[in-house]
Amino acid sequence: MGQNVTLRPVPLISADKMSYQLRVAKTLSMVTLQTRLPHRLLETDSKSLRSMNGSRRNSGSSLVSSSSASSNLSHLEEDSWILWGRIVNEWEEVRKKKEKQLKDLVRRGIPHHFRAIVWQLLCNAQNMPIKDQYSELLKMTSPCEKLIRRDIARTYPEHEFFKEKDSLGQEVLFNVMKAYSLVDREVGYCQGSAFIVGLLLMQMPEEEAFCVFVKLMQDYRLRELFKPSMAELGLCMYQFEYMIQEQLPDLHIHFQAQSFHTSMYASSWFLTIFLTSFPLPVATRIFDIFMCEGLEIVFRVGLGMLQVHQAGGMHFQRVIPHQLDSGPDKVIQAAYQVKYNGKKMKKLEKEYTTIKTKEMEEQVEIKRLRTENRLLKQRIDTLEKGQVTRAQEAEELYLVKRELATLKQQSEEAGAQLEQAKATTRQLHQPQGAPRYSEESVLQLERELVQARLKEAESQCALKEMQDKILDIEKRNTSLPDDTNVARLQDELICVKLREVEALTGLKELRQQVRDLEDHWQRHMARTAGRWKDGPKKNTLCELQDELMSVRLREAEAQAELRETRQRMLEQETQNQIHSNQLRRAEQESRCLQECVQTLTLQNKDLHGQLQEIKRRQAELECKSKEEVMAVRLREADNIAAMAELQQQISELEIQKEEGKVQGQLNHTDSSQYIHDLKDQIAELKDEVRLASAPSVV
């Protein structure tokens, strides 16, 4: 039952702080009290509503019209309110026993003022525990806040409730989106969901809208649609495309020819339930049915619109919104003329799951092969670089050894000169009758000694540098690949070069044969140039020679092809051998890695056991400390109780003292001894109190 109602936001809090539910309940009770109609079954109400719908269609106007509506329409509107009020009041019974009639009523349209409570009842969101957490969620910080703020202004930009910047509508929309992004961190915030929340906020306060949105995400497949992978959206596109192919084959062929994929126009239909594609009154009526029946209505409406406007081809997206201004009845009527097979949709879901599973397996296998190929290439590059580095290191080692030998020789020569200088010095220091050398010669010898020692020091430094170089080269040699891998690569390289030489030799022989045949052919052509002048026998001989030459040429071509085939076979064998070697090396590395993993697993188990033992000890220590604290507290409590008793006794004694004083005054007797005794008792009791109040030592 269509209603041409302008959707307007319901204020969240009225002037007297009455909640939305209380206002709806008050309206329902007023309607019931005013009418005081006898109780009827829902079937009778639905029949009367059908008759009302027929009279409305005959009248040509909507149920809720402008101020110029007739009194008959007002009466029908009043009956509709009474009917929906009874449905809301008896919801559980109606939902169980009159489900079919309830669906029919929802398809005709829910009255605007009943939508909030009926939507909550349809999705069972009226008593959700998460509603109590809403205020706490608003105090938290969400990582999606910037994205939500950016998209708030794009949500219903022409609607009065949302178009003003920093308005109440934008603020409550931000609150609901932020709260849900904290509840469901996997989905967080996704574009398109704000339109659904905005429609809910037009009907109900933000806490109720939040609860309904959570229910829609959990129970209506919307959460799967909004997940980052959007696997459910891909399934919907697959099912919808199949329905187009089955029921609108010409349009499907046209779309395929123009590369106009289903996701280009239908993805927003499923993500926003037509809220961004259709006028708001039409989309709200569709949302009524979605709340009752789920995503089936999206398939129906989408295919129905394509069926009605298939003549427009790819321009139907611009045509449909302008043709829906008249009302949603035509849309819903076209939707329920579409064939929808639930079993077939389940079968398509299984097919899509199987296809996606195979694609994932193929992608994993391709990724694994690419990784293995990359690792093998890196291994080959490393081995090749290692072989080059070995040659360079060997050359450097040879040069270093030569320099070391030269330095050793220089060091020996310097040592000999030093020994000679020392011997000369000793001779000079020996006492003799007459001096054999002059002072100048002695100074010269000392200078030579100093130079010899400097050379020796330089030689020692150079020797140490050479030794450090040798150690460094040996360390680098140990980090290079082992000799077995290098030897294998050298063997492979030798085999490849031998095969290359064989192939080149075979090609040279073939080229020589071809040249010989060409020369022979030229000579033959020269001999047979005047064949037409000879006799028949000679002509026959020439023809036989031509055939022989043709056979020889074909034989040469066959041999060339055979050689090429053999060359290809050799190349394939070489590649096969290289790959087998690479696989063998990869298997060895894999075994080594598995051993490392096993070792690390054992270490992890040991560490886990140690951690459990530490936790156990810590728990024991905590228990002991708690027991000690409790014992101290008990002793303190006993001391406090004893102190209270002593204070009570002191008070009693003081009272007795006062009574004694009074009595002594009355009797004119000397009560000083009695008072003295009481003072002694009080002093003793105060000492006991002081001792009891002293801190106990644990």
XYZ file of C-alpha atoms in Angstrom:
698
model
C 0.000 0.000 0.000
C 1.901 3.026 -1.291
C 2.296 6.200 0.746
C 3.494 9.488 -0.674
C 5.044 10.670 2.609
C 7.964 13.058 2.867
C 10.445 11.423 5.257
C 11.542 13.806 7.968
C 13.838 13.239 10.926
C 12.206 12.390 14.205
C 13.661 14.540 17.022
C 15.708 12.394 19.337
C 14.513 14.039 22.593
C 11.246 15.928 22.939
C 10.679 19.008 25.060
C 9.568 16.962 28.084
C 12.415 14.415 27.630
C 9.991 11.707 26.478
C 11.695 8.946 24.426
C 10.535 7.950 21.005
C 9.086 4.627 22.122
C 6.932 6.285 24.775
C 5.546 8.714 22.205
C 4.704 5.867 19.818
C 3.022 3.887 22.613
C 1.025 6.964 23.623
C -0.116 7.469 20.019
C -1.195 3.822 19.777
C -3.148 4.002 23.027
C -4.887 7.237 21.910
C -5.892 5.645 18.616
C -7.233 2.565 20.386
C -9.209 4.601 22.920
C -10.713 6.862 20.273
C -11.902 4.110 17.984
C -13.049 1.509 20.587
C -13.702 -0.930 17.787
C -14.396 -4.576 18.613
C -11.492 -7.019 18.445
C -11.135 -8.747 15.057
C -8.677 -11.284 13.687
C -5.783 -10.216 11.541
C -7.268 -11.946 8.531
C -10.334 -9.711 8.700
C -8.088 -6.679 9.061
C -6.001 -7.718 6.087
C -9.126 -8.251 3.994
C -10.392 -4.811 4.931
C -6.962 -3.397 4.079
C -7.131 -5.063 0.665
C -10.482 -3.449 0.060
C -9.018 -0.150 1.215
C -6.159 -0.589 -1.181
C -8.541 -1.265 -4.037
C -10.596 1.818 -3.235
C -7.347 3.824 -3.022
C -6.273 2.645 -6.458
C -9.654 3.510 -7.867
C -9.468 6.963 -6.381
C -6.039 7.525 -7.978
C -4.443 9.116 -4.899
C -2.155 7.857 -2.109
C -3.300 6.778 1.347
C -1.559 9.655 3.076
C -2.214 12.697 0.884
C -2.090 16.467 1.206
C -4.535 18.690 3.081
C -7.064 18.394 0.251
C -7.573 14.618 0.783
C -11.125 13.361 1.040
C -12.768 12.202 4.244
C -12.927 8.654 2.851
C -9.106 8.581 2.584
C -8.812 9.888 6.141
C -11.067 7.051 7.279
C -8.876 4.537 5.442
C -5.777 6.058 7.013
C -7.370 5.757 10.445
C -8.211 2.085 9.813
C -4.619 1.471 8.711
C -3.345 3.006 11.953
C -5.712 0.861 13.997
C -4.605 -2.273 12.139
C -0.887 -1.611 12.592
C -1.455 -0.617 16.224
C -3.078 -4.004 16.878
C -0.224 -5.761 15.036
C 2.383 -4.032 17.199
C 0.480 -4.791 20.414
C 0.058 -8.489 19.486
C 3.367 -8.877 17.668
C 4.454 -12.318 18.878
C 1.138 -13.951 18.054
C 0.961 -12.251 14.632
C 4.551 -13.192 13.777
C 3.946 -16.859 14.576
C 0.453 -17.449 13.237
C -0.092 -14.800 10.534
C 3.320 -14.546 8.905
C 1.996 -14.610 5.335
C -0.551 -11.865 6.000
C 2.151 -9.822 7.743
C 4.387 -10.090 4.649
C 1.537 -8.901 2.461
C 0.973 -5.889 4.701
C 4.684 -5.017 4.744
C 4.812 -5.216 0.945
C 1.951 -2.699 0.806
C 3.937 -0.366 3.038
C 4.408 0.361 6.738
C 2.913 3.691 7.887
C 5.606 6.266 8.501
C 4.926 6.718 12.236
C 5.042 2.950 12.828
C 8.282 2.281 10.969
C 10.604 2.741 13.943
C 8.891 0.201 16.202
C 8.038 -2.226 13.367
C 11.624 -2.252 12.050
C 12.888 -2.998 15.543
C 10.353 -5.803 15.915
C 11.138 -7.270 12.482
C 14.856 -7.580 13.231
C 14.334 -8.355 16.958
C 16.421 -5.378 18.104
C 14.203 -3.930 20.821
C 16.039 -5.470 23.822
C 19.731 -5.775 22.961
C 22.427 -5.767 25.703
C 24.754 -3.779 23.444
C 22.469 -0.761 23.815
C 23.819 -0.243 27.350
C 27.370 -0.045 25.961
C 26.570 2.711 23.462
C 27.427 5.637 25.729
C 30.736 4.003 26.709
C 31.622 3.399 23.051
C 31.167 7.100 22.262
C 33.832 7.955 24.856
C 36.408 5.750 23.093
C 38.548 6.668 20.072
C 38.085 4.873 16.750
C 40.791 4.610 14.066
C 38.082 5.258 11.438
C 37.019 8.683 12.712
C 38.742 10.656 9.922
C 37.151 8.519 7.197
C 33.721 8.835 8.818
C 34.041 12.628 9.123
C 35.068 12.856 5.471
C 32.001 10.937 4.235
C 29.386 12.462 6.574
C 28.806 15.484 4.311
C 28.297 13.162 1.301
C 25.443 11.270 3.006
C 22.033 12.635 1.961
C 23.479 16.067 1.075
C 20.027 17.397 0.028
C 18.114 16.188 3.093
C 17.210 18.774 5.725
C 18.370 16.604 8.616
C 21.905 16.047 7.249
C 22.824 18.863 4.855
C 23.979 21.436 7.444
C 27.596 21.102 8.560
C 28.000 20.068 12.237
C 24.233 19.718 12.535
C 22.440 17.324 14.869
C 21.893 14.856 12.019
C 25.562 14.748 11.057
C 26.587 14.403 14.704
C 24.315 11.435 15.504
C 25.268 9.777 12.204
C 28.936 10.115 13.173
C 28.206 8.674 16.624
C 26.483 5.540 15.300
C 29.155 4.862 12.651
C 31.940 5.375 15.190
C 30.292 3.072 17.747
C 29.885 0.286 15.201
C 33.491 0.636 14.002
C 34.565 -0.044 17.602
C 32.207 -3.012 18.032
C 33.213 -4.704 14.755
C 36.868 -3.881 14.189
C 37.197 -6.317 11.258
C 34.691 -4.352 9.186
C 35.305 -0.988 10.843
C 33.796 1.586 8.513
C 32.824 1.034 4.879
C 31.426 3.549 2.397
C 27.730 2.992 1.745
C 26.813 1.869 5.254
C 26.261 5.507 6.268
C 23.200 5.719 3.959
C 21.563 2.808 5.788
C 22.316 4.358 9.179
C 21.032 7.722 7.927
C 17.701 6.168 6.941
C 17.424 4.559 10.382
C 18.131 7.904 12.072
C 15.284 9.479 10.095
C 12.941 7.067 11.887
C 14.335 6.545 15.418
C 16.843 7.850 18.022
C 20.525 7.048 17.695
C 20.639 4.275 20.358
C 17.812 2.347 18.673
C 19.328 3.022 15.224
C 22.638 1.611 16.459
C 20.963 -1.590 17.721
C 19.016 -2.064 14.469
C 22.166 -1.495 12.400
C 24.064 -4.098 14.449
C 21.237 -6.586 13.816
C 21.226 -5.824 10.089
C 24.965 -6.395 9.865
C 24.819 -9.659 11.801
C 21.599 -11.305 10.577
C 20.976 -9.808 7.091
C 24.333 -10.655 5.377
C 25.352 -6.979 5.342
C 28.466 -7.639 7.406
C 29.714 -10.096 4.785
C 28.996 -7.505 2.094
C 31.025 -4.823 3.894
C 34.029 -6.961 4.819
C 37.351 -5.829 3.287
C 37.422 -8.877 0.972
C 33.769 -8.259 -0.143
C 33.408 -11.979 -0.922
C 29.645 -11.849 -0.325
C 29.290 -8.976 -2.806
C 31.089 -11.078 -5.415
C 28.613 -13.914 -4.742
C 25.646 -11.540 -5.172
C 27.090 -10.268 -8.475
C 27.558 -13.873 -9.658
C 23.953 -14.808 -8.775
C 22.503 -11.604 -10.234
C 24.431 -12.019 -13.482
C 23.107 -15.577 -13.794
C 19.532 -14.318 -13.334
C 20.090 -11.706 -16.076
C 21.566 -14.361 -18.385
C 18.635 -16.711 -17.740
C 15.714 -14.258 -17.835
C 17.093 -11.414 -20.027
C 19.476 -13.116 -22.473
C 19.424 -10.311 -25.080
C 20.318 -7.679 -22.483
C 23.066 -9.933 -21.109
C 24.582 -10.327 -24.600
C 24.417 -6.549 -25.088
C 26.169 -5.912 -21.758
C 28.848 -8.477 -22.588
C 29.458 -6.928 -26.003
C 29.875 -3.472 -24.430
C 32.060 -4.840 -21.542
C 29.468 -3.469 -19.111
C 30.012 -5.695 -16.084
C 27.367 -6.338 -13.450
C 29.440 -4.816 -10.641
C 29.518 -1.455 -12.474
C 25.843 -0.776 -11.801
C 24.547 -3.368 -9.312
C 27.131 -3.240 -6.500
C 25.630 -0.029 -5.037
C 22.172 -1.646 -5.127
C 23.267 -4.387 -2.723
C 25.507 -2.192 -0.550
C 22.921 0.569 0.036
C 19.617 -1.248 -0.691
C 18.853 1.261 -3.514
C 19.155 4.264 -1.152
C 21.655 5.971 -3.485
C 19.903 4.970 -6.727
C 16.169 5.523 -6.153
C 14.155 8.422 -4.689
C 13.959 8.206 -0.910
C 10.224 7.279 -0.651
C 10.713 4.394 -3.118
C 13.900 3.201 -1.434
C 12.184 3.329 1.984
C 9.365 1.078 0.762
C 11.953 -1.359 -0.573
C 13.742 -1.177 2.784
C 10.472 -2.161 4.521
C 10.440 -5.395 2.535
C 14.181 -5.895 3.068
C 13.641 -5.767 6.843
C 11.023 -8.513 6.498
C 12.429 -10.749 3.718
C 16.154 -9.972 3.386
C 18.283 -9.523 0.262
C 15.803 -11.341 -1.996
C 14.004 -8.052 -2.637
C 17.219 -6.505 -3.995
C 17.518 -9.266 -6.611
C 13.844 -8.894 -7.497
C 13.807 -5.102 -7.763
C 17.071 -4.975 -9.700
C 15.968 -7.545 -12.266
C 12.497 -6.028 -12.464
C 13.922 -2.591 -13.301
C 16.215 -4.079 -15.958
C 13.289 -5.971 -17.428
C 11.102 -2.855 -17.628
C 13.851 -0.569 -18.982
C 15.905 -3.032 -21.028
C 15.213 -1.020 -24.190
C 17.365 1.782 -22.774
C 20.456 -0.442 -22.684
C 23.263 0.968 -20.590
C 21.411 4.274 -20.051
C 18.860 2.724 -17.691
C 20.694 4.235 -14.674
C 19.749 7.747 -15.807
C 16.239 6.759 -16.888
C 15.026 4.842 -13.805
C 15.147 7.613 -11.120
C 13.085 10.033 -13.241
C 10.434 7.393 -13.945
C 9.972 6.482 -10.254
C 8.624 9.822 -9.091
C 5.054 8.584 -9.448
C 5.475 6.109 -6.544
C 6.916 2.767 -5.495
C 3.911 0.566 -6.344
C 5.037 -0.079 -9.921
C 8.519 -0.985 -8.746
C 7.272 -3.507 -6.196
C 4.726 -4.920 -8.652
C 7.484 -5.441 -11.245
C 9.737 -6.977 -8.578
C 7.253 -9.706 -7.660
C 6.748 -10.636 -11.302
C 10.390 -11.739 -11.416
C 11.095 -15.470 -11.080
C 13.230 -16.142 -8.008
C 14.298 -19.725 -7.220
C 15.788 -20.077 -3.743
C 17.169 -23.580 -4.398
C 18.880 -22.386 -7.556
C 20.441 -19.506 -5.626
C 21.826 -21.981 -3.076
C 23.271 -24.069 -5.907
C 24.872 -20.961 -7.436
C 26.357 -20.129 -4.042
C 28.003 -23.580 -3.909
C 29.315 -23.176 -7.484
C 30.740 -19.757 -6.660
C 32.403 -21.094 -3.508
C 33.960 -23.949 -5.501
C 35.242 -21.559 -8.186
C 36.736 -19.184 -5.615
C 38.341 -22.082 -3.750
C 39.998 -23.311 -6.963
C 41.154 -19.796 -7.787
C 42.657 -19.412 -4.331
C 44.428 -22.773 -4.624
C 45.786 -21.823 -8.052
C 46.963 -18.446 -6.744
C 48.671 -20.125 -3.794
C 50.358 -22.639 -6.117
C 51.463 -19.905 -8.526
C 52.787 -17.840 -5.633
C 54.660 -20.855 -4.284
C 56.200 -21.640 -7.692
C 57.196 -18.006 -8.170
C 58.810 -17.984 -4.753
C 60.702 -21.196 -5.482
C 61.796 -19.853 -8.874
C 62.992 -16.624 -7.287
C 64.906 -18.511 -4.593
C 66.524 -20.781 -7.169
C 67.563 -17.785 -9.254
C 69.022 -16.124 -6.199
C 70.882 -19.351 -5.394
C 72.312 -19.565 -8.906
C 73.316 -15.899 -8.837
C 74.965 -16.403 -5.467
C 76.892 -19.424 -6.700
C 77.972 -17.633 -9.859
C 79.076 -14.592 -7.845
C 80.813 -16.936 -5.420
C 82.747 -18.562 -8.234
C 83.864 -15.161 -9.546
C 84.698 -14.027 -6.034
C 86.767 -17.173 -5.463
C 88.855 -16.415 -8.539
C 89.359 -12.832 -7.404
C 90.255 -13.937 -3.890
C 92.724 -16.506 -5.225
C 94.386 -13.831 -7.322
C 94.533 -11.447 -4.371
C 95.935 -14.228 -2.186
C 98.651 -14.942 -4.723
C 99.610 -11.239 -4.840
C 99.587 -11.027 -1.058
C 101.827 -14.080 -0.786
C 104.272 -12.545 -3.258
C 104.335 -9.308 -1.272
C 104.773 -11.320 1.918
C 107.739 -13.209 0.471
C 109.322 -9.916 -0.623
C 108.771 -8.434 2.821
C 110.227 -11.519 4.489
C 113.309 -11.237 2.289
C 113.638 -7.537 3.131
C 113.187 -8.362 6.795
C 115.927 -10.975 6.645
C 118.261 -8.543 4.919
C 117.480 -5.878 7.506
C 118.120 -8.420 10.275
C 121.473 -9.338 8.767
C 122.421 -5.667 8.524
C 121.326 -5.190 12.130
C 123.447 -8.079 13.315
C 126.397 -6.714 11.405
C 125.859 -3.286 12.964
C 125.619 -4.833 16.418
C 128.864 -6.742 15.866
C 130.553 -3.560 14.746
C 129.243 -1.742 17.821
C 130.583 -4.448 20.090
C 133.987 -4.200 18.438
C 133.939 -0.454 18.913
C 133.153 -0.783 22.586
C 136.041 -3.216 23.192
C 139.039 -1.477 24.891
C 142.117 -1.461 22.701
C 145.417 0.204 22.801
C 144.863 2.373 19.770
C 141.513 3.471 18.324
C 140.717 1.749 15.031
C 137.831 4.076 14.095
C 137.285 7.750 14.271
C 134.222 9.480 15.797
C 132.770 10.138 12.363
C 132.787 6.465 11.488
C 131.076 5.651 14.796
C 128.321 8.220 14.129
C 127.876 6.832 10.621
C 127.470 3.347 12.027
C 124.902 4.577 14.564
C 122.881 6.280 11.815
C 122.965 3.055 9.813
C 121.783 1.181 12.915
C 118.834 3.559 13.360
C 117.849 3.221 9.693
C 118.121 -0.564 9.950
C 115.824 -0.572 12.969
C 113.309 1.699 11.191
C 113.285 -0.637 8.192
C 112.791 -3.580 10.520
C 109.798 -1.826 12.178
C 108.272 -1.003 8.782
C 108.770 -4.592 7.691
C 107.052 -5.851 10.850
C 104.079 -3.493 10.248
C 103.794 -4.575 6.604
C 104.053 -8.224 7.679
C 101.197 -7.739 10.178
C 99.040 -6.045 7.535
C 99.639 -8.936 5.145
C 98.726 -11.458 7.841
C 95.493 -9.541 8.570
C 94.694 -9.552 4.856
C 95.241 -13.308 4.687
C 92.910 -13.863 7.678
C 90.258 -11.642 6.097
C 90.492 -13.518 2.794
C 90.237 -16.862 4.576
C 87.112 -15.651 6.418
C 85.523 -14.549 3.160
C 86.421 -17.894 1.604
C 84.597 -19.705 4.398
C 81.440 -17.642 3.708
C 81.457 -18.581 0.022
C 79.590 -21.648 -1.270
C 81.295 -24.950 -0.618
C 83.445 -26.712 -3.195
C 80.831 -29.364 -3.955
C 78.266 -26.807 -5.210
C 80.924 -25.004 -7.233
C 82.112 -28.302 -8.695
C 78.519 -29.170 -9.670
C 78.060 -25.829 -11.362
C 81.386 -26.244 -13.174
C 80.303 -29.697 -14.379
C 76.999 -28.251 -15.602
C 78.819 -25.410 -17.341
C 81.221 -27.855 -19.028
C 78.309 -30.022 -20.222
C 76.514 -26.996 -21.626
C 79.642 -25.794 -23.425
C 80.309 -29.265 -24.895
C 76.771 -29.471 -26.211
C 77.088 -25.977 -27.617
C 80.298 -26.995 -29.411
C 78.612 -30.115 -30.792
C 75.686 -28.037 -32.025
C 77.989 -25.501 -33.710
C 79.977 -28.291 -35.357
C 76.787 -29.896 -36.671
C 75.591 -26.571 -38.023
C 78.906 -26.006 -39.786
C 78.719 -29.452 -41.402
C 75.155 -28.801 -42.540
C 76.123 -25.440 -44.022
C 79.018 -27.079 -45.875
C 76.686 -29.755 -47.264
C 74.234 -27.101 -48.392
C 77.010 -25.175 -50.152
C 78.241 -28.382 -51.865
C 74.717 -29.184 -53.010
C 74.243 -25.665 -54.334
C 77.504 -25.883 -56.294
C 76.516 -29.270 -57.648
C 73.118 -27.891 -58.592
C 74.645 -24.946 -60.405
C 76.919 -27.256 -62.388
C 73.962 -29.459 -63.189
C 71.938 -26.485 -64.385
C 74.861 -25.414 -66.575
C 75.112 -28.892 -68.147
C 71.395 -29.143 -68.791
C 71.081 -25.678 -70.255
C 70.978 -27.081 -73.848
C 69.012 -30.157 -73.033
C 66.264 -29.374 -75.527
C 68.778 -29.882 -78.376
C 69.708 -33.446 -77.329
C 67.859 -36.654 -78.079
C 65.093 -38.274 -76.034
C 67.443 -40.634 -74.174
C 69.659 -37.833 -73.005
C 66.623 -35.822 -71.915
C 65.384 -38.772 -69.846
C 68.804 -39.023 -68.208
C 68.725 -35.376 -67.371
C 65.294 -35.719 -65.800
C 66.560 -38.583 -63.674
C 69.490 -36.435 -62.584
C 67.064 -33.645 -61.652
C 65.033 -36.023 -59.553
C 68.231 -37.276 -57.918
C 69.212 -33.724 -57.050
C 65.748 -33.064 -55.632
C 66.015 -36.193 -53.488
C 69.440 -35.142 -52.254
C 68.134 -31.694 -51.371
C 65.212 -33.183 -49.466
C 67.634 -35.510 -47.701
C 69.808 -32.548 -46.729
C 66.748 -30.681 -45.401
C 65.677 -33.746 -43.415
C 69.159 -34.051 -41.927
C 69.111 -30.377 -41.013
C 65.745 -30.778 -39.282
C 67.059 -33.882 -37.506
C 70.080 -31.959 -36.284
C 67.890 -29.117 -35.062
C 65.628 -31.583 -33.264
C 68.611 -33.200 -31.595
C 69.919 -29.780 -30.617
C 66.569 -28.911 -29.018
C 66.537 -32.266 -27.257
C 70.026 -31.582 -25.873
C 68.931 -28.159 -24.679
C 65.878 -29.663 -22.983
C 68.037 -32.327 -21.319
C 70.406 -29.621 -20.112
C 67.553 -27.572 -18.695
C 66.105 -30.694 -17.085
C 69.435 -31.527 -15.463
C 69.849 -27.963 -14.207
C 66.320 -27.929 -12.759
C 66.825 -31.328 -11.120
C 70.030 -30.059 -9.499
C 68.229 -26.951 -8.333
C 65.381 -29.014 -6.910
C 67.846 -31.293 -5.135
C 69.572 -28.319 -3.582
C 66.214 -26.816 -2.627
C 65.229 -30.094 -0.941
C 68.470 -30.087 1.022
C 67.839 -26.533 2.157
C 64.258 -27.459 3.051
C 65.492 -30.354 5.198
C 67.932 -28.036 6.937
C 65.155 -25.531 7.593
C 62.896 -28.278 8.952
C 65.634 -29.366 11.330
C 66.023 -25.750 12.456
C 62.245 -25.511 12.969
C 62.245 -28.699 15.043
C 65.129 -27.397 17.156
C 63.355 -24.078 17.688
C 60.134 -25.940 18.571
C 61.938 -27.949 21.231
C 63.520 -24.773 22.593
C 60.096 -23.127 22.605
C 58.652 -26.063 24.550
C 61.452 -25.861 27.103
C 60.967 -22.121 27.479
C 57.208 -22.630 27.802
C 57.804 -25.171 30.564
C 60.145 -22.772 32.338
C 57.540 -20.024 32.002
C 54.853 -22.250 33.517
C 57.167 -23.120 36.404
C 57.911 -19.425 37.003
C 54.187 -18.637 36.924
C 53.524 -21.429 39.424
C 56.208 -20.121 41.777
C 54.874 -16.609 41.423
C 51.374 -17.826 42.284
C 52.721 -19.606 45.375
C 54.560 -16.451 46.459
C 51.416 -14.383 45.949
C 49.388 -16.866 48.037
C 51.959 -16.729 50.821
C 52.043 -12.955 50.778
C 48.233 -12.841 50.862
C 48.166 -15.207 53.855
C 50.709 -13.067 55.693
C 48.744 -9.917 54.954
C 45.555 -11.573 56.226
C 47.324 -12.676 59.427
C 48.566 -9.135 60.033
C 45.094 -7.756 59.417
C 43.579 -10.264 61.842
C 46.082 -9.293 64.523
C 45.331 -5.632 63.938
C 41.596 -6.339 64.206
C 42.155 -8.169 67.537
C 44.210 -5.267 68.832
C 41.541 -2.781 67.791
C 38.857 -4.842 69.549
C 40.977 -5.091 72.732
C 41.624 -1.357 72.617
C 37.898 -0.685 72.292
C 37.168 -2.878 75.308
C 39.834 -1.112 77.380
C 38.500 2.289 76.384
C 35.053 1.124 77.433
C 36.412 0.072 80.822
C 38.170 3.455 81.187
C 34.900 5.215 80.483
C 33.086 3.106 83.082
C 35.802 3.781 85.666
C 35.667 7.500 84.993
C 31.905 7.395 85.466
C 32.411 5.521 88.748
C 34.980 8.141 89.735
C 32.521 10.950 89.131
C 29.835 9.058 90.998
C 32.276 8.552 93.882
C 33.069 12.241 94.015
C 29.399 13.152 94.087
C 28.609 10.544 96.682
C 31.516 11.718 98.848
C 30.293 15.285 98.686
C 26.777 14.216 99.617
C 27.871 12.096 102.564
C 30.542 14.620 103.649
C 32.996 11.755 103.842
C 36.564 11.534 102.606
C 36.585 9.638 99.287
C 40.172 10.503 98.340
C 41.360 6.929 98.808
C 38.613 5.640 96.543
C 39.472 8.249 93.921
C 43.165 7.394 94.177
C 42.392 3.715 93.508
C 40.297 4.611 90.508
C 43.100 6.793 89.101
C 45.551 3.909 89.423
C 43.175 1.594 87.566
C 42.691 4.198 84.833
C 46.460 4.638 84.455
C 46.941 0.878 84.167
C 44.194 0.619 81.570
C 45.712 3.504 79.567
C 49.082 1.717 79.559
C 47.384 -1.416 78.220
C 45.642 0.657 75.521
C 48.955 2.235 74.525
C 50.601 -1.177 74.291
C 47.649 -2.547 72.288
C 47.688 0.395 69.868
C 51.438 0.030 69.232
C 52.163 -1.344 65.664
C 52.579 -5.097 65.620
C 55.710 -6.555 64.051
C 55.078 -9.149 61.298
